[in-house]
Short mmCIF file of C-alpha atoms and ligand atoms in Angstrom, two decimals:
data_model
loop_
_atom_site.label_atom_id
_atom_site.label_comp_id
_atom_site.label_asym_id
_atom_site.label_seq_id
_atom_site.Cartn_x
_atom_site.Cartn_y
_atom_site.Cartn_z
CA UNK A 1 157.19 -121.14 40.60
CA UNK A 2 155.25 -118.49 38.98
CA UNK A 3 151.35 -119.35 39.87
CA UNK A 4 148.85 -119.44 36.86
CA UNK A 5 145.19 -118.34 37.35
CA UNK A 6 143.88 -118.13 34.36
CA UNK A 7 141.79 -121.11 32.57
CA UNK A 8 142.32 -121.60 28.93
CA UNK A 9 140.70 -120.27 26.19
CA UNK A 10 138.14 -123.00 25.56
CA UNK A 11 137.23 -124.70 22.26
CA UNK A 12 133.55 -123.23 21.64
CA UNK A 13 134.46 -119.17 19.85
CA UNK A 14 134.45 -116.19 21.80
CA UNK A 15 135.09 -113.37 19.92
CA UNK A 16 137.50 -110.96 22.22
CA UNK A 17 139.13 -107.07 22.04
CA UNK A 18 137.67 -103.89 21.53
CA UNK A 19 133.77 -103.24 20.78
CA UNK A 20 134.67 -99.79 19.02
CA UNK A 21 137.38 -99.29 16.83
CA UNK A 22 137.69 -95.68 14.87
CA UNK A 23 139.26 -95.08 11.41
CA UNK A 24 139.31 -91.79 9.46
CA UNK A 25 137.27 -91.40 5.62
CA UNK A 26 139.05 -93.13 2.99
CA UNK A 27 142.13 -94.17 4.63
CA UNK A 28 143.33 -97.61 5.06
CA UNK A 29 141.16 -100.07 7.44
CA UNK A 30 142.60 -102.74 8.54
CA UNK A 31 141.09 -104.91 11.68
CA UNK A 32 142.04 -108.30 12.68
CA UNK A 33 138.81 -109.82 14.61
CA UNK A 34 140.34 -111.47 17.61
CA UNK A 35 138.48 -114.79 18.95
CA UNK A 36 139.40 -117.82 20.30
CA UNK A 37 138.18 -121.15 20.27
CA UNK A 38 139.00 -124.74 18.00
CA UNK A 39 140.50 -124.08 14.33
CA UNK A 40 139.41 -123.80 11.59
CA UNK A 41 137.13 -120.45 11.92
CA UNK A 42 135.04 -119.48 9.95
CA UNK A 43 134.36 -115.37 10.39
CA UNK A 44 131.21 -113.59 9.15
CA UNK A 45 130.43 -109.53 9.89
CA UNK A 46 126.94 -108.38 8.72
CA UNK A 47 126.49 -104.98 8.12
CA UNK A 48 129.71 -103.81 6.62
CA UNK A 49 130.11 -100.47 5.80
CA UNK A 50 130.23 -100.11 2.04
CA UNK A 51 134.16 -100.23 1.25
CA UNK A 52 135.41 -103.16 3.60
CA UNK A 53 135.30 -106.63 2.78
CA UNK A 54 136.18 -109.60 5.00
CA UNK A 55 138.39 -112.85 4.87
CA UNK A 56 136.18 -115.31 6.81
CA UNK A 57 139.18 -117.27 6.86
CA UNK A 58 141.87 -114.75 8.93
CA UNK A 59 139.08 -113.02 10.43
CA UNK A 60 140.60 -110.14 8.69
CA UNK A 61 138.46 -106.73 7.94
CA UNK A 62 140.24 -104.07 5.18
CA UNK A 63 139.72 -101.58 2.49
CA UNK A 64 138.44 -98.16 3.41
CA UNK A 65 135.27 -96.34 3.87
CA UNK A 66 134.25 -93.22 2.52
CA UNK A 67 131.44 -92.08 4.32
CA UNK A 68 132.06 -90.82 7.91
CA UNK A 69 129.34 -92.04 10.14
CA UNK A 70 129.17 -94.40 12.96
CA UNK A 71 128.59 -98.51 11.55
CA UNK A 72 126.93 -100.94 14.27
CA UNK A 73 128.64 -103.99 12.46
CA UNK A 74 127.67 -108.20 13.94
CA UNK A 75 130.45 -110.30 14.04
CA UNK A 76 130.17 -114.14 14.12
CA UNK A 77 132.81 -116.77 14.67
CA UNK A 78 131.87 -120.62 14.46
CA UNK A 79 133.67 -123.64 14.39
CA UNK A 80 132.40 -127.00 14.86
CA UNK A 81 131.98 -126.57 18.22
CA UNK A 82 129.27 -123.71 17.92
CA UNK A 83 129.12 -119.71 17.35
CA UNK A 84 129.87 -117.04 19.28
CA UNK A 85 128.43 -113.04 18.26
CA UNK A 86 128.30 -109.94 18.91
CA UNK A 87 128.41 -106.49 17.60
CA UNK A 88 131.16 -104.21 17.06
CA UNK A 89 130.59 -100.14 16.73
CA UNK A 90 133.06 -98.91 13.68
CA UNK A 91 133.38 -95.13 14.06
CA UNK A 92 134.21 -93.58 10.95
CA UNK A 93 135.65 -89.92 11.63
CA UNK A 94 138.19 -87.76 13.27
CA UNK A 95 139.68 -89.94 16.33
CA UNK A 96 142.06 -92.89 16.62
CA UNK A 97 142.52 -95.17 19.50
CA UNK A 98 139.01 -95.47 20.59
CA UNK A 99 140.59 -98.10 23.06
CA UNK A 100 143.67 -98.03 24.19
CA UNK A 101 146.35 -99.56 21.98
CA UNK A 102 147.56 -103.16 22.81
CA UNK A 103 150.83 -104.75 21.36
CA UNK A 104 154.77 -104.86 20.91
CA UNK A 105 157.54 -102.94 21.49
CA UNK A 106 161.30 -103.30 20.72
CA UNK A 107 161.89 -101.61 23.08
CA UNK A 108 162.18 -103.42 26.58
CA UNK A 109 163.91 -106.49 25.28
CA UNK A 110 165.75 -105.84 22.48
CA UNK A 111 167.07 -101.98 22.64
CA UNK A 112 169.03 -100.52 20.02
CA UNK A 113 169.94 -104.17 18.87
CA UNK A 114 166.37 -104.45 16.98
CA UNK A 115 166.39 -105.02 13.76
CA UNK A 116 163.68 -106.73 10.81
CA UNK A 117 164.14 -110.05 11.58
CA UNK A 118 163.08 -109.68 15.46
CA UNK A 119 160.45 -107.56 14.35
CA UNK A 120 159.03 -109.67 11.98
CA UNK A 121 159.47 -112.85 14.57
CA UNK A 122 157.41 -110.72 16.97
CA UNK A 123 154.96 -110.37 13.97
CA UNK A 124 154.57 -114.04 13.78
CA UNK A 125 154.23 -114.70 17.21
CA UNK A 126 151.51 -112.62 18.34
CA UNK A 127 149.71 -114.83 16.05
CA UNK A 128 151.17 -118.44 16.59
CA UNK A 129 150.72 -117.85 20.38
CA UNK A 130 147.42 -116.95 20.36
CA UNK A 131 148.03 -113.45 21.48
CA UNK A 132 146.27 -111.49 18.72
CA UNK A 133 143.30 -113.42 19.40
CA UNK A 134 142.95 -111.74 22.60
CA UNK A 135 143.21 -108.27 20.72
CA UNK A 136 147.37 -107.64 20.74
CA UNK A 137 147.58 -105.51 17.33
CA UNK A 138 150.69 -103.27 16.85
CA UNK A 139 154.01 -104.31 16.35
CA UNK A 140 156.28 -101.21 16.74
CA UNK A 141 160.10 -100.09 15.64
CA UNK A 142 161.26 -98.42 18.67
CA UNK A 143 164.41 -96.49 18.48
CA UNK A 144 167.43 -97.94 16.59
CA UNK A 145 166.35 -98.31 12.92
CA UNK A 146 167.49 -95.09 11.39
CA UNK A 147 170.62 -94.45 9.11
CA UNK A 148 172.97 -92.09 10.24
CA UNK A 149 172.58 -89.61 7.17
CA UNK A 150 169.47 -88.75 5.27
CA UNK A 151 169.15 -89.48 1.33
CA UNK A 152 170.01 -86.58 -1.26
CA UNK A 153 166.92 -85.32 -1.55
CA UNK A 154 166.49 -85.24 2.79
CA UNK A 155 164.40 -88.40 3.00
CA UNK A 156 165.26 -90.28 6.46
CA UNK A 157 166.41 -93.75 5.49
CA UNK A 158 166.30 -97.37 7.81
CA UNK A 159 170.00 -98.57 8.73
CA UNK A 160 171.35 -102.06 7.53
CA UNK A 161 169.42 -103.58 10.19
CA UNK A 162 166.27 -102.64 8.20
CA UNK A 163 166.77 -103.40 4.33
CA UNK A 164 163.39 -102.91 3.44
CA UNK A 165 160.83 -101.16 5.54
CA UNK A 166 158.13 -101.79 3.32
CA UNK A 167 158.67 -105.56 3.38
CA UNK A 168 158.31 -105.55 6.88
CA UNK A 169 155.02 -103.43 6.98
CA UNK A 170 153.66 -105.46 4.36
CA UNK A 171 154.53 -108.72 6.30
CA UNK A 172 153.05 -107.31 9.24
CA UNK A 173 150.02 -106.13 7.51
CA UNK A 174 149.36 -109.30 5.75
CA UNK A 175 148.72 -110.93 9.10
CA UNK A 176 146.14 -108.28 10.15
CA UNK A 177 148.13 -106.21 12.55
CA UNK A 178 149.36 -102.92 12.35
CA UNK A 179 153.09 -101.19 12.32
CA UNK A 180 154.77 -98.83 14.18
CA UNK A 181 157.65 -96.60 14.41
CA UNK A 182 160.05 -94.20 16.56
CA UNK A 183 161.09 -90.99 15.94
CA UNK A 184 162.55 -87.77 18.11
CA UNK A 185 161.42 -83.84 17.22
CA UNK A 186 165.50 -83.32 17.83
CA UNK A 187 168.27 -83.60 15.49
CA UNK A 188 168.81 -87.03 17.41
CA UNK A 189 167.33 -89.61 19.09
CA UNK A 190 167.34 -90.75 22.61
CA UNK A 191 170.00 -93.45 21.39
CA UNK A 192 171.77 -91.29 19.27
CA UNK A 193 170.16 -91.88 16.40
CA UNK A 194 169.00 -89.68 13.51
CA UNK A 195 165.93 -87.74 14.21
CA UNK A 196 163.12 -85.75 12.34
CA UNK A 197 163.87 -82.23 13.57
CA UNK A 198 163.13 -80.00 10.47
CA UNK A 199 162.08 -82.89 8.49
CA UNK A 200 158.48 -82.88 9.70
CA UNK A 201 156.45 -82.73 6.77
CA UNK A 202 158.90 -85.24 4.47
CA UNK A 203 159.38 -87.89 7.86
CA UNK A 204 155.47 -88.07 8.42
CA UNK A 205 155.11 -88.89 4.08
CA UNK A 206 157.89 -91.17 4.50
CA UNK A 207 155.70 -92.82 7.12
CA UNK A 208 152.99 -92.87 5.43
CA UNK A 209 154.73 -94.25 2.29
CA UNK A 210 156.17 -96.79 4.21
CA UNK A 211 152.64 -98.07 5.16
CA UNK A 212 153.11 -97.82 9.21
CA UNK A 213 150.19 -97.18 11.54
CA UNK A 214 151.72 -95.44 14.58
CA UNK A 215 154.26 -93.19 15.64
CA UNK A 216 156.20 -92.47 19.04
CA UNK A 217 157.67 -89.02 18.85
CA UNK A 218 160.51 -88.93 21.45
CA UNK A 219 161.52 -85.53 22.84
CA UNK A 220 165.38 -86.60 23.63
CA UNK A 221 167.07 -83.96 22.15
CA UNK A 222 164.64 -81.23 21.21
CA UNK A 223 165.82 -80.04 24.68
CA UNK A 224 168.65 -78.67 23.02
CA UNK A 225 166.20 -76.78 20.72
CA UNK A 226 163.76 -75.44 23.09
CA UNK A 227 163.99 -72.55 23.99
CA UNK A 228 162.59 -72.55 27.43
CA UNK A 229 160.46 -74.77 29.66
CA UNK A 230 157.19 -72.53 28.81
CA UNK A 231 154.53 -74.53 27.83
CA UNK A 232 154.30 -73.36 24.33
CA UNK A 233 157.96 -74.39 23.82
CA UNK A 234 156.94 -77.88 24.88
CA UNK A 235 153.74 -78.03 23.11
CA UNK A 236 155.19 -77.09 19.82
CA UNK A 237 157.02 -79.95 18.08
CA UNK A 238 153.71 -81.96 18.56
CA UNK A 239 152.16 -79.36 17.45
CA UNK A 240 154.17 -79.54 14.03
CA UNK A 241 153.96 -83.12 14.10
CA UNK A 242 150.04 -83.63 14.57
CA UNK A 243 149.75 -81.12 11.31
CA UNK A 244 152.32 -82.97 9.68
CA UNK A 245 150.59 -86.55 9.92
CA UNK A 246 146.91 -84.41 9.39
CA UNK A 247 148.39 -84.34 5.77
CA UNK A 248 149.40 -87.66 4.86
CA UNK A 249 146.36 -90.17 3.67
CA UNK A 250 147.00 -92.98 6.02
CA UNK A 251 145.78 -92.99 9.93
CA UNK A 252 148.87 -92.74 11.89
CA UNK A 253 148.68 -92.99 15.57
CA UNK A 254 150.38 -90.36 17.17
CA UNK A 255 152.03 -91.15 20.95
CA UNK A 256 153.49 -88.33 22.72
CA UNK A 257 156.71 -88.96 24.41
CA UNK A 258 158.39 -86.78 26.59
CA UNK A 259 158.36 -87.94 30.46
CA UNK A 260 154.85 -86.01 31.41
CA UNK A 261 156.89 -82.42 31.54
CA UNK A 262 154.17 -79.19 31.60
CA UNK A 263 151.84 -82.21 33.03
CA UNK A 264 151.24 -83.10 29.32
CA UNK A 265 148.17 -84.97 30.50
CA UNK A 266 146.67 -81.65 30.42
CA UNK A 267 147.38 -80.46 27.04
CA UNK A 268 148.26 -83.78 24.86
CA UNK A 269 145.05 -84.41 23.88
CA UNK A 270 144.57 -80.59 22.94
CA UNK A 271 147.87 -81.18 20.41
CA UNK A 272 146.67 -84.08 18.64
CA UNK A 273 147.63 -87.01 20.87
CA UNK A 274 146.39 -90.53 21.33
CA UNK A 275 148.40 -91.28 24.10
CA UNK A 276 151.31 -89.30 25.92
CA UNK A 277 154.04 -90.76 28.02
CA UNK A 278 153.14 -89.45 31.90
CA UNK A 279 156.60 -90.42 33.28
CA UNK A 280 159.73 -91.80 32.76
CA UNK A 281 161.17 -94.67 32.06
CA UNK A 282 159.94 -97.97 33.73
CA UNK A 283 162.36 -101.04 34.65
CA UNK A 284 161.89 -104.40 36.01
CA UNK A 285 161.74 -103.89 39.44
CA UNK A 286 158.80 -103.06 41.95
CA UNK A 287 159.97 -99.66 42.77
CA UNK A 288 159.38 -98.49 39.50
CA UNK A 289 156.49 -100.26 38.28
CA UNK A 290 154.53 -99.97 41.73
CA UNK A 291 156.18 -96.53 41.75
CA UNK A 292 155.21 -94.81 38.25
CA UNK A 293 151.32 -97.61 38.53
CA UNK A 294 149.97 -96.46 41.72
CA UNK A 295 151.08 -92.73 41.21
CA UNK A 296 149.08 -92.08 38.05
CA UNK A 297 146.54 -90.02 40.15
CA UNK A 298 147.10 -86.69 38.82
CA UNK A 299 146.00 -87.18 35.44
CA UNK A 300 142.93 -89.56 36.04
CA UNK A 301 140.34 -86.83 34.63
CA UNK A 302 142.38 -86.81 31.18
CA UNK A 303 141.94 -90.32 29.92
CA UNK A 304 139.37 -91.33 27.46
CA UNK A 305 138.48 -92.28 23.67
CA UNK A 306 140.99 -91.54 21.77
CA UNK A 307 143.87 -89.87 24.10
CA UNK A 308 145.01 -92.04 27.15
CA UNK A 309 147.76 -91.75 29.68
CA UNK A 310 150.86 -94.21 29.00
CA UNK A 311 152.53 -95.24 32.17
CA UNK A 312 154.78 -96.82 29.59
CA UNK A 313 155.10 -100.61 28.51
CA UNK A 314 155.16 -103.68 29.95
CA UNK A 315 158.08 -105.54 31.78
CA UNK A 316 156.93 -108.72 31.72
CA UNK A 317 158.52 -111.80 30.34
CA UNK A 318 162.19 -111.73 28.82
CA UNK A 319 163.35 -108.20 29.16
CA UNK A 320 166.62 -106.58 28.82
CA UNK A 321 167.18 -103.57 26.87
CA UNK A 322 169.09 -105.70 24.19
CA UNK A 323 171.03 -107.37 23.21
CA UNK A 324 170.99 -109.87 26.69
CA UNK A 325 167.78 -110.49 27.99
CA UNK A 326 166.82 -112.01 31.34
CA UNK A 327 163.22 -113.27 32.76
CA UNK A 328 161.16 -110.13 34.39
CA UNK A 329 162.83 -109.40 37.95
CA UNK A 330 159.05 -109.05 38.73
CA UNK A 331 157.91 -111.89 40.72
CA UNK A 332 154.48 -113.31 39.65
CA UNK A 333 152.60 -111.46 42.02
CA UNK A 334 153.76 -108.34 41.36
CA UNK A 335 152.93 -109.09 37.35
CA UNK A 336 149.49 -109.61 37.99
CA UNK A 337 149.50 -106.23 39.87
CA UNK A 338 151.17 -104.75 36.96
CA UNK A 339 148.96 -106.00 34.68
CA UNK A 340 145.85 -105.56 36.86
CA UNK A 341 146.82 -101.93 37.90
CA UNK A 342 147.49 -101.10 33.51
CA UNK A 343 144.22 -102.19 32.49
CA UNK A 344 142.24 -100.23 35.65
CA UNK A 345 144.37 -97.22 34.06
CA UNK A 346 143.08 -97.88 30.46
CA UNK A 347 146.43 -98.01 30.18
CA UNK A 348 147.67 -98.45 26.39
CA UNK A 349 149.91 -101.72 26.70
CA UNK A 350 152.44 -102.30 24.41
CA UNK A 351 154.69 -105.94 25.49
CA UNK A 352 157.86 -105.59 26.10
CA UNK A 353 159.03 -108.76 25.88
CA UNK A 354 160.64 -111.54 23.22
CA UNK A 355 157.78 -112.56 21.64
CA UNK A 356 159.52 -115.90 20.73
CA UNK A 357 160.23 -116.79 24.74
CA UNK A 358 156.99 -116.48 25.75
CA UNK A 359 156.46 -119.06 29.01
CA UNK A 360 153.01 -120.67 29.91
CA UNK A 361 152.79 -117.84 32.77
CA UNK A 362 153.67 -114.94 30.74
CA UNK A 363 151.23 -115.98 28.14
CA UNK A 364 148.66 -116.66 30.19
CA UNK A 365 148.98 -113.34 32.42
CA UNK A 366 148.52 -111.78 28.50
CA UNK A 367 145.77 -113.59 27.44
CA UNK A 368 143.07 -113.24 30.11
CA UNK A 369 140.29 -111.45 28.15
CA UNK A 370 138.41 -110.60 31.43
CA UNK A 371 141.28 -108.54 32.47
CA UNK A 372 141.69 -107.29 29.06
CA UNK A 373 138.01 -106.00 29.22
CA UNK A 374 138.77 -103.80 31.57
CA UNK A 375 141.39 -102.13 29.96
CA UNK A 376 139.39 -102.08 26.48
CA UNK A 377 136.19 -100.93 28.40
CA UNK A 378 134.60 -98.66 25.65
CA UNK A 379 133.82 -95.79 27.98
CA UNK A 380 137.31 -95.39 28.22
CA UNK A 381 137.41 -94.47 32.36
CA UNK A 382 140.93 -94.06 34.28
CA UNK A 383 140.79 -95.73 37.61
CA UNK A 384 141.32 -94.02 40.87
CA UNK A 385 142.53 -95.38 44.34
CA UNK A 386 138.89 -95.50 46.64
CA UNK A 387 140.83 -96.48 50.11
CA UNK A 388 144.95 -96.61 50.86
CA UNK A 389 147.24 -97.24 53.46
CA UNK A 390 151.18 -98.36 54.05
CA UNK A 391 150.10 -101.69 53.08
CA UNK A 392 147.52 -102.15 50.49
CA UNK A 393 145.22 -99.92 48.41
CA UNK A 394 141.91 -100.31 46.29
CA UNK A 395 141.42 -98.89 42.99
CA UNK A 396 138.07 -98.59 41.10
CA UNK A 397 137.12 -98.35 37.90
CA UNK A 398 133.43 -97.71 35.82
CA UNK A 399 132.77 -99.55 33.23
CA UNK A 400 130.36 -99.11 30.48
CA UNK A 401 127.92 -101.16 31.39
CA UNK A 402 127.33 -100.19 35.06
CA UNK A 403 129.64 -102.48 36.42
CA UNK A 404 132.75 -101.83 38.94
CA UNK A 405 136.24 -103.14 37.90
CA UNK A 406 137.75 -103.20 41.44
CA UNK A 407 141.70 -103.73 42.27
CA UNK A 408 142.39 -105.10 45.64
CA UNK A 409 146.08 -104.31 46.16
CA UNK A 410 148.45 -105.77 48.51
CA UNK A 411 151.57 -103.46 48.76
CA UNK A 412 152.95 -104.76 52.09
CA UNK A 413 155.42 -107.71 52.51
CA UNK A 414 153.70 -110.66 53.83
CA UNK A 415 150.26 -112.24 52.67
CA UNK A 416 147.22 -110.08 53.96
CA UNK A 417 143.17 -109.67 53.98
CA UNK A 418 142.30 -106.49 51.89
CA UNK A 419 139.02 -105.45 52.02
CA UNK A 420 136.83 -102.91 51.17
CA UNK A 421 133.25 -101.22 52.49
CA UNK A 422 130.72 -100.72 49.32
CA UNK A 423 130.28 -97.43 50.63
CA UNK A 424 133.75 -96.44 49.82
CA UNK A 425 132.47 -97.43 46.36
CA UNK A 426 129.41 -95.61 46.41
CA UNK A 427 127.30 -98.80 46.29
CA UNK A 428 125.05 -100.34 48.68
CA UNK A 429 123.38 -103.55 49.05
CA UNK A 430 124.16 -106.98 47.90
CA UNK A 431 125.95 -107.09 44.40
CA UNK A 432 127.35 -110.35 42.39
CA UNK A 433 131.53 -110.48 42.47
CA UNK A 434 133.38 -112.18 40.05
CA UNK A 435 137.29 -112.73 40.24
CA UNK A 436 138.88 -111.71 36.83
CA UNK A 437 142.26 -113.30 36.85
CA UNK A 438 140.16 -117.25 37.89
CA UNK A 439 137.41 -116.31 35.68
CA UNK A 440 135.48 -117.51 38.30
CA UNK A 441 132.03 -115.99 40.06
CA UNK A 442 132.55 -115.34 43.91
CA UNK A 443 128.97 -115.11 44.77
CA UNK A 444 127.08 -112.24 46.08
CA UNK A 445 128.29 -110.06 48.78
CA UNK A 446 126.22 -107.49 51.13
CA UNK A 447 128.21 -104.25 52.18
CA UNK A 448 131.99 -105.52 52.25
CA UNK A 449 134.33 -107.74 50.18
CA UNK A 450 137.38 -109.07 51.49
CA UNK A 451 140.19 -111.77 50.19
CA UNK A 452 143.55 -112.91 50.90
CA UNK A 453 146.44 -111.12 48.51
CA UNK A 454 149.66 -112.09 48.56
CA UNK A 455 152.26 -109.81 49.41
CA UNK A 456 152.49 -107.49 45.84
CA UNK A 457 149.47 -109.07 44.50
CA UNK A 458 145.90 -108.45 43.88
CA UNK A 459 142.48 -109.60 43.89
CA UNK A 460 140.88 -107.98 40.82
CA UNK A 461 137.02 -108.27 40.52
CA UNK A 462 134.31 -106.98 38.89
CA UNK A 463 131.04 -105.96 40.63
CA UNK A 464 127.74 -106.12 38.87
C1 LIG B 1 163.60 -93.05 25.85
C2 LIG B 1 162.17 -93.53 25.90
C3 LIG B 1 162.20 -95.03 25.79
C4 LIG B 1 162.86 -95.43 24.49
C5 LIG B 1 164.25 -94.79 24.37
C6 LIG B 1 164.85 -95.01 22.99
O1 LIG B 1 163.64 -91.67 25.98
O2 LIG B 1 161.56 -93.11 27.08
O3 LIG B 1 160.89 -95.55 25.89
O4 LIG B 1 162.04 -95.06 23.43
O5 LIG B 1 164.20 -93.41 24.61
O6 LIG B 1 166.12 -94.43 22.86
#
């Protein structure tokens, strides 16, 4: 049986997610503010920047602000069990993604089978499970939506699967989350489906029109169009792209997808992206989540607000690839280290799952805001492995406030003791621990920590 760990979300309100959130001048704002605790809430924000308004029944923040600037905003959430607040930093300007982005995919369970209906049942249950209250906000097309043939006048049009993409924007939107979609810089996409290749401009307005919040932009079969390898040849459809979605009047998202060729971790911040695919693709098995998770090592320096590195999305709960699905091949243990090892990355996390299967452990492994803090941490830092052997390593990240987030890995085959020296964390002295998946405070510790792991699990902890 899959082992839980994490306590419930209790009935007093905590108000969870990201502490800085960026939108551009004028365009559409749209923030759901997750928190838990006893229905009904009532939501109050003090401060807001002149153009947004809140529903202090959703919770939900829109409209648009003008002015660029950075907006300290204070967010309440009460219920009749008491109040929770605290303050959440709006930047108004250039960048996007100030955290990394958290939500759905088509991708890993359904395939090329997607269509509206799925997506919009995702829609509704990131909300009826509780997971947008823990800060889940994008519900993304993957590939498998397009028509085969463009309209008359070259505009890309959805396939029968998707009657009206607007309707399921809007449906999307009206809950407080955002929308996105999949496209290739080829003629076609990895499926075989129509792609955006000399359609830049008119796909990106399309986008736009259509209301959606994020794009994946899939090299696939640009290969064919490239003319070489060089760096410049692999730079430039994002290139085109990033200018393309510059000129439309929504914020769009832009994640770079093309297996970490040129060691894009380098450069994809440089051509306009928010996040940028550093391998490729991951399945349910331990090989290639422990593989593509403990190997993102390379790239650490080239994480931060704004552009992150995407070890790619979750394989957790009912996966498959569509149609079929099956439950993760992941055993629990190795979930919490995928999970664990994703949010020590700053990893942007996108489920991959069927939303409507979700099982207590799935949920719960999903809804631990304590783990989710890590990932969200504001300063935006990309862990790196402190101490590693054959049979376990120990990753490390900073957080904002001063504080460690600390992965204790066990990568061997039977339960284990992994430990680790302060000095290997450049700390000294005696230092509080608390265990993030138990919610639960250790005690202090002088000079060492150590804990039993299971075989592919962790002990992940934060060190004040
Ligand atoms: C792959 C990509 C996957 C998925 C698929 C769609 O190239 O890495 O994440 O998007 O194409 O066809």
């Amino acid at each position: 049986m899959p082992y839980i760990l994490t306590p419930r979300a209790g009935d007093i309100p905590r108000i969870n997610g990201a502490r800085v959130y960026g939108q551009r001048p004028g365009h559409p704002f749209l923030f759901l503010i997750p928190a838990t605790g006893k229905e009904p809430l009532t939501y109050a924000a003090e401060n807001l920047p002149e153009g947004l308004s809140l529903d202090v029944k959703t919770g939900i923040i829109s409209g648009a602000v003008k002015k660029a600037g950075t907006y300290i905003i204070h967010l309440s959430v009460s219920n009749e069990k008491g109040k929770d607040s605290r303050d959440l930093k709006i930047v108004i300007g250039k960048d996007l993604a100030l955290t990394p982005p958290l939500g759905w995919n088509s991708w890993n369970c359904w395939g090329l089978s997607v269509d509206a209906e799925k997506v919009k049942a995702a829609a509704d249950n990131m909300l009826s499970t509780g997971l947008a209250r823990h800060g889940w906000s994008f519900i993304n097309i993957d590939d498998g939506w397009e028509a085969p043939k463009r309209a008359a006048n070259g505009e890309i049009v959805p396939n029968e699967k998707f009657p009206d993409m607007n309707n399921v924007t809007g449906y999307v939107h009206s809950k407080g989350m955002k929308m996105g979609i999949y496209s290739s810089p080829g003629p076609l996409t990895c499926g075989g489906y129509l792609g955006t290749y000399q359609h830049e401009q008119q796909d990106a307005k399309t986008w736009a029109k259509w209301g959606l919040d994020y794009i994946k932009y899939d090299w696939c079969s640009y290969s064919h169009i490239a003319k070489n390898n060089s760096l410049e040849e692999l730079k430039k459809p994002y290139i085109i792209m990033h200018d393309a979605l510059s000129k439309v009047d929504r914020d769009i998202v832009f994640s770079l997808c093309q297996y970490g060729m040129g060691e894009v971790w380098k450069w994809g911040a440089e051509v306009g992206g928010n996040l940028w695919r550093t391998t490729g693709d991951i399945t349910d098995s331990w090989e290639s989540m422990s593989g593509i998770g403990f190997n993102q090592t390379l790239n650490t320096q080239f994480a931060g607000p704004g552009h992150w590195n995407d070890p790619d999305m979750l394989v957790v709960g009912w996966v498959g690839w569509g149609p079929s699905l099956h439950p993760s091949r992941l055993t629990a243990s190795e979930q919490y280290t995928h999970i664990s090892l994703w949010a020590l990355l700053s990893a942007p996390m996108l489920i991959g799952c069927d939303l409507t299967r979700l099982d207590d452990f799935t949920l719960n492994l999903l809804c631990n805001d304590e783990v989710l803090d890590i990932d969200q941490d504001p300063l935006g830092k990309q862990a790196a492995p402190v101490d590693k052997t054959e049979t376990y390593q120990v990753w490390k990240k900073q957080m904002e406030d001063g504080s460690l987030a600390i992965g204790l890995f066990n990568t061997g085959n039977t339960e284990s003791v992994v430990g680790i020296d302060f000095s290997k964390l450049g700390i000294s002295g005696k230092h509080a621990i608390r265990d993030c998946w138990r919610q639960k405070d250790l005690g202090e510790f002088e000079n060492h920590f150590e804990g039993k792991v299971p075989s592919h699990g962790v002990l992940l902890v934060r060190i004040r």
